[in-house]
């Protein structure tokens, strides 16, 4: 039983799961699930009560029952008591003060990195509920999460991008055109990753081959991925397909993962198969995950102890707890994609994007964000500019880019290649170092770190006219 | 030598090779986006002109349509509380399904629902009803069209059960993107009744000129409807010859993103 008094009224909360829900900043998904505060006063009381909860309570009181959920069991098994020691005597409110005091120290990155395995997702979610966007940016910007495969993601002073060249018909030539457009704009250092329209193994294989031809032909130090179901990827790895990264959408409960048709055994298998392939050159992180607040509720997998609905942000952070077990190269939240019944408007999307980035990084997960919205949400391009600017300040590892913000296949708006050029310049950020060296070598990078507008001919175009891209140039540019 | 930018633009409908103003988009490219977004938002938010749709249907020779409303009283409610778009606020005259009789043709109803794009329904609703009628009139008795306002796909279950239909086809506005804001989806359900799962339906998506044309969409739905009669059910067990829907590499779209749910 938890309680606090606000405005002369005493509010009580019967469980940690209930308390976390009521303490959450307002969002439509929690209202839909029935776990949101009924008034601002009740929310304030819940935040007061939550601030007093000792962190050790999170190790004994489940939000999602350990007997019924393999994600909870994995989180508890992975919890590192030694790493937890510096904060083990603190409450949730005390942890907020400790994080904000630590992030101004010269050794902040080191201390916070050491803490990560000592925090459970529920602790991270809880502390974020007490923090402003500014608080979260302050701590997140002091954190360092670095991963590598053929390029290194997350180094200070860098901002990477996923180039997302989708096509409604999975046409390799269309994918090549979009890839070329993105590369000429300095995009693609985190991954060149296609969402296939079809999940058929033959189609996925054709896209994998096309992407790998382009990458290896132009000797681009990045990785490619076709974001198909993990079981399809495992089969394709067995068949000798050029798989760099194994992708899967994951959620924060066993029930929601069942809805995605995925379980821990599949993730273990993919991870082991990737380690065997050893295709990375500068690192061996090879898993890629996507998540998003609301995915558990949308599959009916959002219930916790005693059948109580669990708030969507806590469930989201539990997905990060699952992800970090597999040492992924990349994880991004698709924050504005899932719909207005989960995040109704620009304000809710922005808050969620900053929460996701902060909580993931606090747990040591290499976070990226798909800064995006759908046309039935109350959001627009200005909200995307705002979120990108905040995420740059918070040192997110990467963002997703599509040509001209418009992803026709997925029917939503993400960032444009242009958006990232401008954001990098404003904040003095560079691409991943290996990719930057390649951009310089093909004549795309200016002395000031900007990407040159190279027109239609020259060494850069020639360097890129390989594989499916050669078809675009009518073959005349090759050799 | 061929201009590579032209080749890129010819290879995809995506906005490639749109030029730069410094690091940023050109004014023209930005205004194109603004216009496209305005169309998409209007497709979501402008109310369906029911009278105009009824007139269009009358012009195709269809019987007087029945108009029903869901429990979602406004667009905001529809977007926030998906379940309300699945339930009828207004009654519909009940006509229980008669006992099976070899002499009687199976009964099929078409529901035209606004979904997430009223533009899709006002542009393609009536011509698609006509195409379906031409395709199916030989095998089914086609019931008067039901127009459903603030509706999701599952509203067809309640309507179909009340009318005692053997098959219901729900035509519904799909979530608008920037490049396509008036795409129509069609969902077939055999023996519709409340509580039908999404896996028990078949979907044909992207119906519009420039996407899947009316006649091919109707032909696919016709073969699905006839197949469902033979199989005794619709859904995953029924071979779907229509285009694939959904994006496997993403968390499933929410109820509001996919009006079928």
Short mmCIF file of N, CA and C in Angstrom, two decimals, chain A residues 43-159:
data_model
loop_
_atom_site.label_atom_id
_atom_site.label_comp_id
_atom_site.label_asym_id
_atom_site.label_seq_id
_atom_site.Cartn_x
_atom_site.Cartn_y
_atom_site.Cartn_z
N UNK A 43 -2.41 12.58 -9.70
CA UNK A 43 -1.10 12.34 -10.31
C UNK A 43 0.01 12.90 -9.42
N UNK A 44 -0.18 14.10 -8.92
CA UNK A 44 0.83 14.72 -8.04
C UNK A 44 1.03 13.88 -6.79
N UNK A 45 -0.07 13.35 -6.23
CA UNK A 45 0.04 12.50 -5.04
C UNK A 45 0.82 11.22 -5.37
N UNK A 46 0.53 10.64 -6.52
CA UNK A 46 1.23 9.42 -6.92
C UNK A 46 2.72 9.68 -7.11
N UNK A 47 3.05 10.83 -7.69
CA UNK A 47 4.48 11.15 -7.88
C UNK A 47 5.17 11.35 -6.53
N UNK A 48 4.45 11.97 -5.58
CA UNK A 48 4.99 12.14 -4.23
C UNK A 48 5.22 10.75 -3.59
N UNK A 49 4.22 9.90 -3.67
CA UNK A 49 4.34 8.56 -3.06
C UNK A 49 5.45 7.76 -3.76
N UNK A 50 5.52 7.88 -5.08
CA UNK A 50 6.54 7.14 -5.83
C UNK A 50 7.94 7.60 -5.45
N UNK A 51 8.09 8.89 -5.21
CA UNK A 51 9.42 9.42 -4.89
C UNK A 51 9.95 8.82 -3.58
N UNK A 52 9.03 8.37 -2.71
CA UNK A 52 9.43 7.83 -1.40
C UNK A 52 9.69 6.32 -1.43
N UNK A 53 9.41 5.66 -2.55
CA UNK A 53 9.59 4.20 -2.62
C UNK A 53 11.07 3.87 -2.68
N UNK A 54 11.56 2.99 -1.76
CA UNK A 54 12.97 2.60 -1.82
C UNK A 54 13.24 1.80 -3.10
N UNK A 55 14.40 2.00 -3.71
CA UNK A 55 14.72 1.27 -4.94
C UNK A 55 14.73 -0.24 -4.70
N UNK A 56 15.09 -0.66 -3.49
CA UNK A 56 15.14 -2.11 -3.20
C UNK A 56 13.75 -2.74 -3.33
N UNK A 57 12.70 -1.94 -3.16
CA UNK A 57 11.33 -2.48 -3.29
C UNK A 57 11.10 -3.05 -4.69
N UNK A 58 11.74 -2.46 -5.69
CA UNK A 58 11.56 -2.91 -7.07
C UNK A 58 12.13 -4.31 -7.30
N UNK A 59 12.99 -4.75 -6.39
CA UNK A 59 13.56 -6.10 -6.54
C UNK A 59 12.68 -7.15 -5.88
N UNK A 60 11.74 -6.70 -5.04
CA UNK A 60 10.88 -7.66 -4.33
C UNK A 60 9.42 -7.60 -4.79
N UNK A 61 8.95 -6.42 -5.20
CA UNK A 61 7.56 -6.32 -5.65
C UNK A 61 7.50 -6.22 -7.17
N UNK A 62 6.91 -7.23 -7.80
CA UNK A 62 6.82 -7.25 -9.26
C UNK A 62 5.75 -6.30 -9.77
N UNK A 63 6.01 -5.71 -10.93
CA UNK A 63 4.99 -4.98 -11.66
C UNK A 63 4.28 -5.95 -12.61
N UNK A 64 5.08 -6.78 -13.26
CA UNK A 64 4.56 -7.90 -14.04
C UNK A 64 5.09 -9.17 -13.37
N UNK A 65 4.19 -10.08 -13.04
CA UNK A 65 4.49 -11.23 -12.18
C UNK A 65 5.61 -12.12 -12.75
N UNK A 66 6.65 -12.32 -11.94
CA UNK A 66 7.79 -13.13 -12.40
C UNK A 66 7.39 -14.58 -12.67
N UNK A 67 6.36 -15.06 -12.00
CA UNK A 67 5.95 -16.45 -12.21
C UNK A 67 5.25 -16.64 -13.56
N UNK A 68 4.79 -15.53 -14.13
CA UNK A 68 4.00 -15.64 -15.36
C UNK A 68 4.68 -14.99 -16.56
N UNK A 69 5.88 -14.43 -16.37
CA UNK A 69 6.44 -13.60 -17.44
C UNK A 69 7.96 -13.79 -17.55
N UNK A 70 8.40 -14.22 -18.72
CA UNK A 70 9.84 -14.49 -18.87
C UNK A 70 10.68 -13.22 -18.99
N UNK A 71 10.06 -12.11 -19.39
CA UNK A 71 10.81 -10.85 -19.44
C UNK A 71 11.17 -10.42 -18.00
N UNK A 72 10.21 -10.55 -17.07
CA UNK A 72 10.50 -10.22 -15.67
C UNK A 72 11.63 -11.10 -15.14
N UNK A 73 11.56 -12.37 -15.43
CA UNK A 73 12.61 -13.30 -14.93
C UNK A 73 13.98 -12.92 -15.50
N UNK A 74 14.02 -12.56 -16.79
CA UNK A 74 15.29 -12.18 -17.40
C UNK A 74 15.84 -10.90 -16.78
N UNK A 75 14.95 -9.94 -16.52
CA UNK A 75 15.36 -8.67 -15.92
C UNK A 75 15.98 -8.92 -14.54
N UNK A 76 15.32 -9.77 -13.74
CA UNK A 76 15.82 -10.04 -12.39
C UNK A 76 17.13 -10.83 -12.43
N UNK A 77 17.22 -11.77 -13.37
CA UNK A 77 18.45 -12.57 -13.48
C UNK A 77 19.62 -11.70 -13.92
N UNK A 78 19.36 -10.70 -14.75
CA UNK A 78 20.42 -9.83 -15.25
C UNK A 78 20.81 -8.73 -14.27
N UNK A 79 20.01 -8.55 -13.20
CA UNK A 79 20.29 -7.43 -12.30
C UNK A 79 21.62 -7.63 -11.58
N UNK A 80 22.47 -6.60 -11.63
CA UNK A 80 23.83 -6.68 -11.08
C UNK A 80 23.87 -5.96 -9.74
N UNK A 81 23.91 -6.75 -8.65
CA UNK A 81 23.86 -6.19 -7.29
C UNK A 81 25.06 -5.28 -7.00
N UNK A 82 26.22 -5.64 -7.52
CA UNK A 82 27.42 -4.82 -7.25
C UNK A 82 27.27 -3.44 -7.92
N UNK A 83 26.76 -3.44 -9.15
CA UNK A 83 26.58 -2.16 -9.85
C UNK A 83 25.50 -1.32 -9.17
N UNK A 84 24.54 -1.97 -8.54
CA UNK A 84 23.42 -1.31 -7.86
C UNK A 84 23.87 -0.65 -6.55
N UNK A 85 24.98 -1.13 -5.98
CA UNK A 85 25.41 -0.72 -4.63
C UNK A 85 25.42 0.79 -4.39
N UNK A 86 25.95 1.62 -5.34
CA UNK A 86 26.02 3.06 -5.06
C UNK A 86 24.67 3.72 -4.81
N UNK A 87 23.57 3.11 -5.31
CA UNK A 87 22.25 3.74 -5.14
C UNK A 87 21.30 2.86 -4.34
N UNK A 88 21.80 1.77 -3.78
CA UNK A 88 20.91 0.78 -3.16
C UNK A 88 20.20 1.31 -1.92
N UNK A 89 20.74 2.38 -1.32
CA UNK A 89 20.09 2.94 -0.14
C UNK A 89 19.12 4.07 -0.46
N UNK A 90 18.91 4.33 -1.76
CA UNK A 90 18.13 5.51 -2.15
C UNK A 90 16.67 5.15 -2.46
N UNK A 91 15.82 6.18 -2.38
CA UNK A 91 14.45 6.07 -2.88
C UNK A 91 14.44 6.53 -4.34
N UNK A 92 13.28 6.43 -4.99
CA UNK A 92 13.17 6.89 -6.38
C UNK A 92 13.50 8.39 -6.48
N UNK A 93 12.96 9.17 -5.55
CA UNK A 93 13.27 10.60 -5.54
C UNK A 93 14.75 10.85 -5.29
N UNK A 94 15.33 10.06 -4.41
CA UNK A 94 16.77 10.17 -4.13
C UNK A 94 17.60 9.84 -5.36
N UNK A 95 17.12 8.88 -6.14
CA UNK A 95 17.85 8.52 -7.37
C UNK A 95 17.85 9.71 -8.35
N UNK A 96 16.70 10.40 -8.44
CA UNK A 96 16.68 11.57 -9.34
C UNK A 96 17.74 12.59 -8.92
N UNK A 97 17.79 12.91 -7.62
CA UNK A 97 18.80 13.86 -7.14
C UNK A 97 20.20 13.35 -7.42
N UNK A 98 20.40 12.05 -7.20
CA UNK A 98 21.73 11.45 -7.39
C UNK A 98 22.15 11.52 -8.87
N UNK A 99 21.22 11.23 -9.77
CA UNK A 99 21.55 11.28 -11.21
C UNK A 99 21.90 12.70 -11.64
N UNK A 100 21.10 13.67 -11.18
CA UNK A 100 21.34 15.06 -11.58
C UNK A 100 22.63 15.60 -10.96
N UNK A 101 22.99 15.14 -9.76
CA UNK A 101 24.26 15.55 -9.13
C UNK A 101 25.43 14.88 -9.83
N UNK A 102 25.24 13.63 -10.22
CA UNK A 102 26.33 12.88 -10.86
C UNK A 102 26.63 13.40 -12.26
N UNK A 103 25.57 13.80 -12.99
CA UNK A 103 25.78 14.15 -14.40
C UNK A 103 26.60 15.43 -14.58
N UNK A 104 26.80 16.20 -13.50
CA UNK A 104 27.63 17.41 -13.62
C UNK A 104 29.08 17.13 -13.21
N UNK A 105 29.37 15.91 -12.79
CA UNK A 105 30.76 15.57 -12.41
C UNK A 105 31.60 15.30 -13.65
N UNK A 106 32.89 15.54 -13.58
CA UNK A 106 33.75 15.27 -14.75
C UNK A 106 33.78 13.79 -15.14
N UNK A 107 33.57 12.91 -14.17
CA UNK A 107 33.61 11.47 -14.48
C UNK A 107 32.20 10.89 -14.65
N UNK A 108 31.24 11.76 -15.02
CA UNK A 108 29.83 11.34 -15.11
C UNK A 108 29.64 10.12 -16.01
N UNK A 109 30.24 10.17 -17.20
CA UNK A 109 30.02 9.09 -18.16
C UNK A 109 30.44 7.74 -17.57
N UNK A 110 31.59 7.75 -16.92
CA UNK A 110 32.13 6.52 -16.33
C UNK A 110 31.22 6.01 -15.21
N UNK A 111 30.83 6.90 -14.32
CA UNK A 111 30.02 6.50 -13.15
C UNK A 111 28.64 6.00 -13.61
N UNK A 112 28.04 6.71 -14.55
CA UNK A 112 26.70 6.33 -15.00
C UNK A 112 26.73 5.03 -15.82
N UNK A 113 27.80 4.84 -16.60
CA UNK A 113 27.93 3.60 -17.36
C UNK A 113 28.05 2.41 -16.40
N UNK A 114 28.79 2.62 -15.31
CA UNK A 114 28.97 1.54 -14.33
C UNK A 114 27.66 1.22 -13.62
N UNK A 115 26.79 2.22 -13.47
CA UNK A 115 25.53 2.01 -12.76
C UNK A 115 24.52 1.21 -13.59
N UNK A 116 24.57 1.33 -14.91
CA UNK A 116 23.50 0.81 -15.77
C UNK A 116 23.06 -0.63 -15.45
N UNK A 117 23.98 -1.59 -15.30
CA UNK A 117 23.52 -2.96 -15.03
C UNK A 117 22.87 -3.12 -13.65
N UNK A 118 23.01 -2.10 -12.80
CA UNK A 118 22.43 -2.15 -11.47
C UNK A 118 21.01 -1.64 -11.40
N UNK A 119 20.53 -1.03 -12.51
CA UNK A 119 19.17 -0.50 -12.54
C UNK A 119 18.25 -1.46 -13.28
N UNK A 120 17.05 -1.66 -12.74
CA UNK A 120 16.05 -2.42 -13.49
C UNK A 120 15.23 -1.43 -14.32
N UNK A 121 14.56 -1.92 -15.37
CA UNK A 121 13.73 -1.03 -16.17
C UNK A 121 12.69 -0.29 -15.35
N UNK A 122 12.10 -0.98 -14.36
CA UNK A 122 11.06 -0.33 -13.55
C UNK A 122 11.63 0.84 -12.75
N UNK A 123 12.88 0.71 -12.28
CA UNK A 123 13.51 1.82 -11.57
C UNK A 123 13.72 3.00 -12.51
N UNK A 124 14.20 2.71 -13.72
CA UNK A 124 14.44 3.78 -14.69
C UNK A 124 13.13 4.47 -15.07
N UNK A 125 12.09 3.67 -15.31
CA UNK A 125 10.79 4.25 -15.66
C UNK A 125 10.29 5.13 -14.51
N UNK A 126 10.43 4.62 -13.28
CA UNK A 126 9.92 5.35 -12.11
C UNK A 126 10.60 6.70 -11.99
N UNK A 127 11.94 6.73 -12.09
CA UNK A 127 12.63 8.00 -11.90
C UNK A 127 12.29 8.98 -13.01
N UNK A 128 12.08 8.46 -14.24
CA UNK A 128 11.75 9.37 -15.35
C UNK A 128 10.41 10.07 -15.12
N UNK A 129 9.51 9.40 -14.41
CA UNK A 129 8.17 9.98 -14.17
C UNK A 129 8.25 11.20 -13.24
N UNK A 130 9.35 11.30 -12.50
CA UNK A 130 9.54 12.45 -11.61
C UNK A 130 10.32 13.57 -12.30
N UNK A 131 10.81 13.33 -13.52
CA UNK A 131 11.73 14.26 -14.16
C UNK A 131 11.05 15.09 -15.25
N UNK A 132 11.56 16.30 -15.44
CA UNK A 132 11.14 17.11 -16.58
C UNK A 132 11.93 16.67 -17.82
N UNK A 133 11.51 17.15 -18.96
CA UNK A 133 12.27 16.91 -20.19
C UNK A 133 13.70 17.45 -20.02
N UNK A 134 13.83 18.60 -19.41
CA UNK A 134 15.16 19.18 -19.17
C UNK A 134 16.02 18.30 -18.28
N UNK A 135 15.43 17.74 -17.22
CA UNK A 135 16.17 16.81 -16.34
C UNK A 135 16.69 15.62 -17.14
N UNK A 136 15.80 15.06 -17.95
CA UNK A 136 16.17 13.86 -18.70
C UNK A 136 17.28 14.16 -19.70
N UNK A 137 17.22 15.33 -20.33
CA UNK A 137 18.27 15.70 -21.28
C UNK A 137 19.59 15.89 -20.55
N UNK A 138 19.55 16.50 -19.37
CA UNK A 138 20.78 16.75 -18.61
C UNK A 138 21.51 15.44 -18.32
N UNK A 139 20.77 14.44 -17.86
CA UNK A 139 21.40 13.15 -17.52
C UNK A 139 21.77 12.39 -18.80
N UNK A 140 20.85 12.35 -19.76
CA UNK A 140 21.09 11.58 -20.98
C UNK A 140 22.32 12.08 -21.73
N UNK A 141 22.53 13.40 -21.73
CA UNK A 141 23.66 13.95 -22.49
C UNK A 141 24.99 13.60 -21.84
N UNK A 142 24.97 13.25 -20.56
CA UNK A 142 26.20 12.87 -19.86
C UNK A 142 26.50 11.38 -20.01
N UNK A 143 25.52 10.62 -20.49
CA UNK A 143 25.69 9.17 -20.64
C UNK A 143 26.44 8.85 -21.92
N UNK A 144 27.14 7.72 -21.91
CA UNK A 144 27.83 7.29 -23.12
C UNK A 144 27.48 5.82 -23.38
N UNK A 145 26.90 5.56 -24.54
CA UNK A 145 26.59 4.18 -24.94
C UNK A 145 27.17 4.00 -26.35
N UNK A 146 28.20 3.18 -26.47
CA UNK A 146 28.90 3.02 -27.74
C UNK A 146 28.82 1.56 -28.18
N UNK A 147 28.41 1.35 -29.44
CA UNK A 147 28.37 0.00 -30.02
C UNK A 147 28.99 0.07 -31.41
N UNK A 148 29.33 -1.11 -31.96
CA UNK A 148 29.99 -1.10 -33.26
C UNK A 148 29.76 -2.40 -34.01
N UNK A 149 29.78 -2.29 -35.35
CA UNK A 149 29.75 -3.44 -36.25
C UNK A 149 30.76 -3.15 -37.37
N UNK A 150 30.33 -2.44 -38.42
CA UNK A 150 31.30 -1.89 -39.39
C UNK A 150 31.52 -0.41 -39.16
N UNK A 151 30.59 0.21 -38.43
CA UNK A 151 30.76 1.61 -38.01
C UNK A 151 30.53 1.66 -36.51
N UNK A 152 30.98 2.74 -35.89
CA UNK A 152 30.86 2.89 -34.44
C UNK A 152 29.77 3.92 -34.14
N UNK A 153 28.79 3.50 -33.35
CA UNK A 153 27.62 4.33 -33.08
C UNK A 153 27.68 4.82 -31.64
N UNK A 154 27.41 6.11 -31.43
CA UNK A 154 27.25 6.62 -30.07
C UNK A 154 28.45 7.35 -29.51
N UNK A 155 29.50 7.54 -30.32
CA UNK A 155 30.66 8.28 -29.81
C UNK A 155 30.27 9.74 -29.58
N UNK A 156 30.89 10.38 -28.57
CA UNK A 156 30.60 11.80 -28.34
C UNK A 156 30.87 12.60 -29.62
N UNK A 157 30.02 13.58 -29.88
CA UNK A 157 30.23 14.43 -31.05
C UNK A 157 29.70 13.85 -32.34
N UNK A 158 29.00 12.68 -32.26
CA UNK A 158 28.44 12.10 -33.47
C UNK A 158 26.93 11.95 -33.37
N UNK A 159 26.29 11.97 -34.51
CA UNK A 159 24.87 11.61 -34.63
C UNK A 159 24.74 10.78 -35.90
#
